[in-house]
Short mmCIF file of C-alpha atoms and ligand atoms in Angstrom, two decimals:
data_model
loop_
_atom_site.label_atom_id
_atom_site.label_comp_id
_atom_site.label_asym_id
_atom_site.label_seq_id
_atom_site.Cartn_x
_atom_site.Cartn_y
_atom_site.Cartn_z
CA UNK A 1028 0.01 0.07 0.03
CA UNK A 1029 2.78 2.38 0.92
CA UNK A 1030 5.64 3.08 -1.43
CA UNK A 1031 7.71 3.93 1.69
CA UNK A 1032 6.28 2.69 4.90
CA UNK A 1033 7.04 4.24 8.23
CA UNK A 1034 8.86 1.15 9.33
CA UNK A 1035 9.36 -2.46 8.40
CA UNK A 1036 10.45 -5.42 10.27
CA UNK A 1037 13.93 -7.00 9.71
CA UNK A 1038 12.97 -10.65 9.44
CA UNK A 1039 14.05 -13.51 7.20
CA UNK A 1040 14.27 -17.44 7.39
CA UNK A 1041 16.41 -17.36 10.58
CA UNK A 1042 13.22 -16.07 12.75
CA UNK A 1043 10.92 -18.59 10.92
CA UNK A 1044 13.27 -21.56 11.63
CA UNK A 1045 13.91 -20.52 15.20
CA UNK A 1046 10.21 -20.28 15.84
CA UNK A 1047 9.43 -23.62 13.96
CA UNK A 1048 12.22 -25.30 16.19
CA UNK A 1049 10.48 -24.28 19.39
CA UNK A 1050 7.02 -25.24 18.19
CA UNK A 1051 8.43 -28.73 17.18
CA UNK A 1052 10.14 -29.05 20.54
CA UNK A 1053 6.76 -29.12 22.22
CA UNK A 1054 7.70 -26.72 25.02
CA UNK A 1055 6.26 -23.37 24.42
CA UNK A 1056 6.04 -21.68 27.80
CA UNK A 1057 8.99 -19.78 29.39
CA UNK A 1058 11.99 -22.21 29.63
CA UNK A 1059 15.43 -22.73 28.42
CA UNK A 1060 15.26 -20.59 25.22
CA UNK A 1061 14.09 -17.69 27.35
CA UNK A 1062 16.99 -18.21 29.67
CA UNK A 1063 19.34 -18.13 26.68
CA UNK A 1064 17.72 -14.94 25.41
CA UNK A 1065 18.03 -13.24 28.85
CA UNK A 1066 21.68 -14.20 29.02
CA UNK A 1067 22.58 -12.94 25.64
CA UNK A 1068 20.60 -9.76 26.18
CA UNK A 1069 22.52 -9.11 29.71
CA UNK A 1070 25.80 -9.71 27.92
CA UNK A 1071 24.86 -7.30 25.14
CA UNK A 1072 23.70 -4.63 27.40
CA UNK A 1073 26.48 -5.08 30.11
CA UNK A 1074 24.26 -5.80 33.18
CA UNK A 1075 24.08 -8.47 35.55
CA UNK A 1076 20.34 -9.38 34.97
CA UNK A 1077 18.05 -9.35 31.99
CA UNK A 1078 14.51 -10.57 32.65
CA UNK A 1079 12.38 -11.14 29.66
CA UNK A 1080 8.65 -10.11 29.91
CA UNK A 1081 5.48 -9.76 27.66
CA UNK A 1082 5.97 -6.10 26.88
CA UNK A 1083 7.70 -2.81 27.90
CA UNK A 1084 4.47 -1.74 29.59
CA UNK A 1085 4.80 -4.81 31.79
CA UNK A 1086 8.43 -4.05 32.30
CA UNK A 1087 7.65 -0.40 33.37
CA UNK A 1088 4.85 -1.54 35.83
CA UNK A 1089 7.06 -4.02 37.40
CA UNK A 1090 9.97 -1.60 37.62
CA UNK A 1091 7.69 0.83 39.48
CA UNK A 1092 6.35 -1.85 41.88
CA UNK A 1093 9.83 -3.26 42.50
CA UNK A 1094 10.87 0.07 43.68
CA UNK A 1095 7.93 0.31 46.06
CA UNK A 1096 6.27 3.17 44.33
CA UNK A 1097 2.73 3.54 45.21
CA UNK A 1098 -0.12 5.82 46.43
CA UNK A 1099 1.11 9.16 47.75
CA UNK A 1100 4.33 9.04 45.67
CA UNK A 1101 5.29 11.13 42.89
CA UNK A 1102 7.34 9.93 39.87
CA UNK A 1103 8.82 12.53 37.36
CA UNK A 1104 8.58 11.52 33.81
CA UNK A 1105 8.16 13.17 30.30
CA UNK A 1106 5.11 13.95 28.56
CA UNK A 1107 6.36 13.79 25.05
CA UNK A 1108 6.52 10.05 24.84
CA UNK A 1109 4.36 7.00 24.54
CA UNK A 1110 1.60 6.78 27.09
CA UNK A 1111 2.74 3.54 28.54
CA UNK A 1112 5.31 5.25 30.73
CA UNK A 1113 2.88 7.43 32.62
CA UNK A 1114 0.24 4.65 32.59
CA UNK A 1115 2.74 2.51 34.45
CA UNK A 1116 3.09 5.04 37.13
CA UNK A 1117 -0.69 5.41 37.55
CA UNK A 1118 -1.16 1.65 37.87
CA UNK A 1119 0.77 1.77 41.15
CA UNK A 1120 -1.40 4.53 42.52
CA UNK A 1121 1.39 6.96 42.21
CA UNK A 1122 1.19 10.46 40.51
CA UNK A 1123 2.98 11.11 37.45
CA UNK A 1124 4.57 14.53 37.35
CA UNK A 1125 5.31 15.66 33.80
CA UNK A 1126 8.51 17.50 32.96
CA UNK A 1127 9.34 19.51 29.85
CA UNK A 1128 11.98 18.53 27.33
CA UNK A 1129 15.39 20.15 27.08
CA UNK A 1130 15.22 22.28 24.00
CA UNK A 1131 13.92 22.43 20.26
CA UNK A 1132 17.02 20.67 19.45
CA UNK A 1133 16.95 17.88 22.34
CA UNK A 1134 13.63 16.34 22.72
CA UNK A 1135 14.72 14.42 25.88
CA UNK A 1136 13.44 15.23 29.45
CA UNK A 1137 15.10 18.35 30.86
CA UNK A 1138 17.28 17.77 33.95
CA UNK A 1139 16.69 21.36 34.78
CA UNK A 1140 12.98 20.86 34.82
CA UNK A 1141 13.34 17.69 36.75
CA UNK A 1142 15.06 19.59 39.41
CA UNK A 1143 12.44 22.12 39.62
CA UNK A 1144 9.67 19.45 39.97
CA UNK A 1145 11.27 17.50 42.90
CA UNK A 1146 9.25 17.57 46.02
CA UNK A 1147 9.47 15.56 49.33
CA UNK A 1148 6.94 13.28 47.64
CA UNK A 1149 9.25 12.46 44.73
CA UNK A 1150 10.19 8.88 44.74
CA UNK A 1151 11.81 8.35 41.22
CA UNK A 1152 12.68 9.70 37.89
CA UNK A 1153 11.49 7.84 34.81
CA UNK A 1154 13.32 8.93 31.75
CA UNK A 1155 12.91 8.01 28.11
CA UNK A 1156 15.60 8.08 25.45
CA UNK A 1157 13.76 9.66 22.73
CA UNK A 1158 14.44 8.23 19.31
CA UNK A 1159 17.33 6.29 20.75
CA UNK A 1160 19.32 9.66 21.58
CA UNK A 1161 20.61 9.29 25.34
CA UNK A 1162 19.29 11.62 27.85
CA UNK A 1163 21.87 13.55 30.02
CA UNK A 1164 22.51 10.47 32.17
CA UNK A 1165 25.14 12.19 34.25
CA UNK A 1166 23.22 15.08 35.32
CA UNK A 1167 20.08 12.86 35.89
CA UNK A 1168 21.98 10.40 38.03
CA UNK A 1169 23.47 13.34 39.93
CA UNK A 1170 20.16 14.69 40.68
CA UNK A 1171 19.01 11.16 41.77
CA UNK A 1172 22.01 10.68 44.16
CA UNK A 1173 21.43 14.23 45.76
CA UNK A 1174 17.77 13.66 46.42
CA UNK A 1175 17.81 9.84 47.01
CA UNK A 1176 15.65 9.08 44.18
CA UNK A 1177 15.41 5.89 41.88
CA UNK A 1178 16.02 6.01 38.18
CA UNK A 1179 13.81 3.99 35.79
CA UNK A 1180 14.88 4.20 32.10
CA UNK A 1181 12.41 3.64 29.44
CA UNK A 1182 14.81 2.22 26.58
CA UNK A 1183 12.01 1.18 24.12
CA UNK A 1184 13.73 3.35 21.46
CA UNK A 1185 17.25 2.76 22.76
CA UNK A 1186 18.26 -0.93 22.19
CA UNK A 1187 22.02 -0.74 21.38
CA UNK A 1188 22.35 3.04 22.06
CA UNK A 1189 25.41 4.06 24.23
CA UNK A 1190 26.05 6.72 26.71
CA UNK A 1191 29.80 7.54 27.37
CA UNK A 1192 30.66 4.14 26.43
CA UNK A 1193 27.86 2.31 28.47
CA UNK A 1194 24.89 0.60 27.01
CA UNK A 1195 21.60 2.25 27.85
CA UNK A 1196 19.86 0.07 30.18
CA UNK A 1197 22.86 -0.36 32.40
CA UNK A 1198 22.58 3.09 33.90
CA UNK A 1199 20.05 3.74 36.59
CA UNK A 1200 18.15 1.26 38.71
CA UNK A 1201 16.20 -0.47 36.11
CA UNK A 1202 16.02 -0.45 32.26
CA UNK A 1203 12.80 -1.37 30.41
CA UNK A 1204 12.97 -2.26 26.60
CA UNK A 1205 10.21 -3.05 24.08
CA UNK A 1206 10.07 -5.73 21.24
CA UNK A 1207 6.93 -4.48 19.84
CA UNK A 1208 6.89 -4.77 16.16
CA UNK A 1209 7.99 -1.17 15.24
CA UNK A 1210 11.02 -1.22 17.55
CA UNK A 1211 14.74 -1.82 16.53
CA UNK A 1212 14.36 -5.43 17.29
CA UNK A 1213 10.95 -7.40 17.62
CA UNK A 1214 9.41 -10.41 18.88
CA UNK A 1215 5.87 -9.24 17.93
CA UNK A 1216 4.95 -8.29 21.45
CA UNK A 1217 7.66 -8.60 24.18
CA UNK A 1218 10.02 -6.63 26.37
CA UNK A 1219 13.05 -7.05 28.60
CA UNK A 1220 13.96 -5.60 32.11
CA UNK A 1221 17.66 -4.96 33.04
CA UNK A 1222 19.22 -4.12 36.33
CA UNK A 1223 22.49 -4.64 38.16
CA UNK A 1224 20.70 -5.09 41.44
CA UNK A 1225 20.30 -8.63 42.78
CA UNK A 1226 17.37 -8.03 45.05
CA UNK A 1227 15.37 -6.11 42.37
CA UNK A 1228 15.93 -8.96 39.89
CA UNK A 1229 14.74 -11.46 42.24
CA UNK A 1230 11.66 -9.58 43.08
CA UNK A 1231 10.84 -8.75 39.34
CA UNK A 1232 11.30 -12.50 38.51
CA UNK A 1233 8.67 -13.30 41.07
CA UNK A 1234 6.37 -10.61 40.04
CA UNK A 1235 6.50 -11.71 36.44
CA UNK A 1236 4.97 -15.05 37.21
CA UNK A 1237 2.17 -14.46 39.91
CA UNK A 1238 4.75 -14.00 42.89
CA UNK A 1239 5.04 -17.81 42.83
CA UNK A 1240 8.35 -19.41 44.10
CA UNK A 1241 8.47 -22.06 41.41
CA UNK A 1242 7.79 -22.19 37.63
CA UNK A 1243 6.04 -24.58 35.48
CA UNK A 1244 9.39 -25.69 34.16
CA UNK A 1245 10.90 -26.49 37.68
CA UNK A 1246 7.97 -28.68 38.32
CA UNK A 1247 8.17 -30.27 34.82
CA UNK A 1248 11.86 -31.25 35.66
CA UNK A 1249 10.87 -32.59 38.91
CA UNK A 1250 12.62 -29.89 40.94
CA UNK A 1251 9.58 -28.94 42.82
CA UNK A 1252 6.03 -30.33 43.52
CA UNK A 1253 4.38 -27.09 44.82
CA UNK A 1254 4.86 -23.51 45.48
CA UNK A 1255 4.25 -20.66 47.69
CA UNK A 1256 3.03 -16.97 46.67
CA UNK A 1257 5.23 -14.39 48.23
CA UNK A 1258 4.34 -11.25 46.14
CA UNK A 1259 1.45 -9.72 44.47
CA UNK A 1260 2.40 -10.72 41.00
CA UNK A 1261 1.17 -10.90 37.50
CA UNK A 1262 1.35 -13.06 34.34
CA UNK A 1263 3.89 -10.94 32.49
CA UNK A 1264 5.91 -13.85 31.01
CA UNK A 1265 7.23 -13.86 27.50
CA UNK A 1266 7.31 -17.45 25.76
CA UNK A 1267 9.70 -19.54 24.01
CA UNK A 1268 8.50 -18.69 20.39
CA UNK A 1269 9.18 -15.10 21.05
CA UNK A 1270 12.39 -15.66 22.94
CA UNK A 1271 13.75 -17.62 19.94
CA UNK A 1272 12.80 -14.90 17.52
CA UNK A 1273 14.37 -12.39 19.91
CA UNK A 1274 17.78 -14.27 19.98
CA UNK A 1275 17.89 -13.99 16.11
CA UNK A 1276 16.83 -10.50 16.22
CA UNK A 1277 19.55 -9.53 18.87
CA UNK A 1278 22.09 -11.03 16.54
CA UNK A 1279 21.13 -8.75 13.82
CA UNK A 1280 20.69 -5.68 15.85
CA UNK A 1281 24.31 -4.29 15.63
CA UNK A 1282 24.19 -4.31 11.59
CA UNK A 1283 20.55 -3.10 11.62
CA UNK A 1284 21.41 -0.29 13.94
CA UNK A 1285 24.48 0.59 11.65
CA UNK A 1286 22.10 0.79 8.76
CA UNK A 1287 19.69 3.09 10.54
CA UNK A 1288 22.61 5.25 11.22
CA UNK A 1289 23.66 5.32 7.71
CA UNK A 1290 20.17 6.14 6.61
CA UNK A 1291 19.91 8.94 9.42
CA UNK A 1292 23.18 10.38 7.95
CA UNK A 1293 21.93 10.44 4.50
CA UNK A 1294 18.69 12.27 5.58
CA UNK A 1295 20.79 14.72 7.46
CA UNK A 1296 22.89 15.44 4.43
CA UNK A 1297 20.14 15.49 1.91
CA UNK A 1298 17.99 17.75 4.10
CA UNK A 1299 20.70 20.22 5.33
CA UNK A 1300 20.14 23.98 4.58
CA UNK A 1301 16.51 23.42 3.64
CA UNK A 1302 14.12 26.15 4.63
CA UNK A 1303 11.00 24.93 6.37
CA UNK A 1304 12.17 22.65 9.10
CA UNK A 1305 14.97 21.65 11.58
CA UNK A 1306 16.47 18.38 12.37
CA UNK A 1307 16.84 17.81 16.07
CA UNK A 1308 19.52 16.13 18.03
CA UNK A 1309 22.26 17.92 15.97
CA UNK A 1310 25.11 17.01 18.39
CA UNK A 1311 23.86 13.56 19.60
CA UNK A 1312 24.29 11.58 16.27
CA UNK A 1313 26.98 8.91 17.29
CA UNK A 1314 25.64 7.08 20.11
CA UNK A 1315 22.10 6.94 19.20
CA UNK A 1316 20.22 3.66 18.11
CA UNK A 1317 18.32 5.96 15.48
CA UNK A 1318 14.94 4.40 16.26
CA UNK A 1319 12.93 7.04 14.38
CA UNK A 1320 13.75 10.16 12.29
CA UNK A 1321 11.96 13.14 13.70
CA UNK A 1322 12.03 16.52 12.18
CA UNK A 1323 10.50 19.88 13.41
CA UNK A 1324 8.50 21.77 10.86
CA UNK A 1325 8.58 25.61 10.86
CA UNK A 1326 5.69 27.31 12.50
CA UNK A 1327 4.43 28.54 9.11
CA UNK A 1328 4.37 25.10 7.65
CA UNK A 1329 0.94 23.16 7.92
CA UNK A 1330 1.63 19.79 9.42
CA UNK A 1331 -1.59 18.33 8.29
CA UNK A 1332 -1.10 19.30 4.68
CA UNK A 1333 2.69 18.24 4.60
CA UNK A 1334 1.72 14.84 5.99
CA UNK A 1335 -1.10 14.55 3.48
CA UNK A 1336 0.99 15.49 0.55
CA UNK A 1337 3.59 12.78 1.56
CA UNK A 1338 0.77 10.37 1.94
CA UNK A 1339 -0.41 11.18 -1.65
CA UNK A 1340 3.19 10.31 -2.66
CA UNK A 1341 3.09 6.96 -0.98
CA UNK A 1342 5.12 7.96 2.12
CA UNK A 1343 4.03 7.12 5.48
CA UNK A 1344 4.56 9.57 8.37
CA UNK A 1345 3.78 9.82 12.05
CA UNK A 1346 3.78 12.14 15.08
CA UNK A 1347 5.98 11.39 18.15
CA UNK A 1348 4.05 12.21 20.18
CA UNK A 1349 0.65 13.70 21.35
CA UNK A 1350 1.85 14.79 24.81
CA UNK A 1351 0.42 12.74 27.65
CA UNK A 1352 -0.71 15.58 29.91
CA UNK A 1353 -3.15 16.70 27.08
CA UNK A 1354 -4.95 13.33 26.92
CA UNK A 1355 -8.42 13.47 28.00
CA UNK A 1356 -7.82 10.68 30.58
CA UNK A 1357 -4.97 12.64 32.16
CA UNK A 1358 -6.51 16.02 32.21
CA UNK A 1359 -9.79 14.62 33.71
CA UNK A 1360 -8.10 12.45 36.36
CA UNK A 1361 -5.04 14.73 37.33
CA UNK A 1362 -6.27 18.09 36.12
CA UNK A 1363 -3.25 18.81 34.03
CA UNK A 1364 -3.86 21.85 31.97
CA UNK A 1365 -2.28 23.28 28.71
CA UNK A 1366 0.54 25.56 28.81
CA UNK A 1367 2.27 23.88 31.56
CA UNK A 1368 5.15 22.41 29.37
CA UNK A 1369 5.86 24.99 26.59
CA UNK A 1370 8.81 23.37 24.66
CA UNK A 1371 6.76 19.87 24.83
CA UNK A 1372 3.57 21.48 23.65
CA UNK A 1373 5.32 23.53 20.85
CA UNK A 1374 7.27 20.52 19.53
CA UNK A 1375 4.10 18.33 19.79
CA UNK A 1376 2.27 20.56 17.34
CA UNK A 1377 5.34 20.80 14.69
CA UNK A 1378 7.09 17.22 14.88
CA UNK A 1379 6.79 14.86 12.00
CA UNK A 1380 8.60 11.45 11.90
CA UNK A 1381 9.86 10.39 8.52
CA UNK A 1382 10.31 6.67 7.49
CA UNK A 1383 13.30 4.82 8.74
CA UNK A 1384 14.00 1.05 8.86
CA UNK A 1385 17.09 -1.03 8.12
CA UNK A 1386 15.75 -2.39 4.67
CA UNK A 1387 14.83 1.05 3.55
CA UNK A 1388 17.01 1.49 0.37
CA UNK A 1389 19.12 4.62 -0.40
CA UNK A 1390 16.77 5.41 -3.21
CA UNK A 1391 13.81 5.56 -0.73
CA UNK A 1392 15.75 8.20 1.31
CA UNK A 1393 16.36 10.30 -1.81
CA UNK A 1394 12.75 9.96 -2.79
CA UNK A 1395 11.38 10.99 0.52
CA UNK A 1396 13.86 13.91 0.71
CA UNK A 1397 12.98 15.11 -2.77
CA UNK A 1398 9.29 15.12 -1.98
CA UNK A 1399 9.92 16.88 1.25
CA UNK A 1400 12.22 19.49 -0.45
CA UNK A 1401 9.73 20.05 -3.35
CA UNK A 1402 6.71 20.40 -0.93
CA UNK A 1403 8.57 22.92 1.17
CA UNK A 1404 9.76 25.08 -1.82
CA UNK A 1405 6.41 25.23 -3.22
CA UNK A 1406 4.38 25.60 -0.04
CA UNK A 1407 6.36 28.52 0.89
CA UNK A 1408 7.06 30.36 -2.37
C1 PLP B 1035 6.65 1.19 22.40
C2 PLP B 1035 7.02 2.11 23.61
C3 PLP B 1035 6.54 1.61 24.94
C4 PLP B 1035 5.70 0.40 25.07
O1 PLP B 1035 6.21 -0.82 24.71
P1 PLP B 1035 5.30 -2.08 24.61
O2 PLP B 1035 6.27 -3.27 24.44
O3 PLP B 1035 4.41 -1.89 23.51
O4 PLP B 1035 4.53 -2.29 25.86
C5 PLP B 1035 6.87 2.28 26.06
N1 PLP B 1035 7.66 3.51 25.96
C6 PLP B 1035 7.99 3.83 24.76
C7 PLP B 1035 8.88 5.01 24.76
C8 PLP B 1035 7.74 3.23 23.55
O5 PLP B 1035 7.98 3.66 22.41
#
């Protein structure tokens, strides 16, 4: 349908064969393939523990729970992100406190605004590495230390991105990853939690499976006959089919991320010095996982028309993001008003995301850029 879709998965026979092998093995629920996936992911990210789960939303929920966040607590988080982050705070009964982004060039949470929003009720800071560009983790970790706050990192965009030589997901208390189908690697649905803290890892493993002290696999192997329940847990498990696909996807990730970087570079080169918009994250290029390619239209460019024109030319675009504090549910339940996060609200009106995925050919980048340039020239002359 689209000549150039917004994204496409990076699958081939390897994922098909891996999934088939699991199905033929007869053991589908969380077991040894998942353990292998977790070990590989922990190694890749440079952390002690990786815990595979059913989604990043599940990961974020358990991250908040494991840090004992609940009613009466405040958690600082960005508004310019996917709603799952704030939802995961609300699930616990805590209050999300929305914080502005840094600038029109840096769409990550502003450390200055984090500092301004810390109160005696603040328990944690939940950050998002927007588009895969790392937040200012030094300043965020300093603030956390000074005010004794936990740090949860939503790394849904940031698989394979680095900050000062460290993989994202290895800084802060808990990292949360997504393997939803539009992410840098996918298992359809799925996610991962990373932590270096043994106690948190133990608690999260329990919570992932109803707070039960043994797994079906343990009982199958004759290691246990019964179980106790020691936590309020969930069914947030991944399964072996997804883990098998995840192992294959993780192997491809470094080369897929390189390709994303090349494509981003091409975009930046072709679109430099064009009147009508800016490309954010100018100085963050090297360490990003290049999850998406956002641009910021000038105030006098009509976004609706721009996106419609690209659609007519077969190019799918998107908006990242409608801000969470302006959603009806959030304004109704928490009383958040407009005009409280000026940079977020400004960017949210003008941002457009252009297509980016590893199998996107050079020709497609040229095509998209030509259509964009042509529109902006015509639209403004
Ligand atoms: C995709 C995404 C999520 C949710 O991930 P799921 O695996 O679909 O639950 C959370 N946060 C951000 C920033 C995302 O992009």
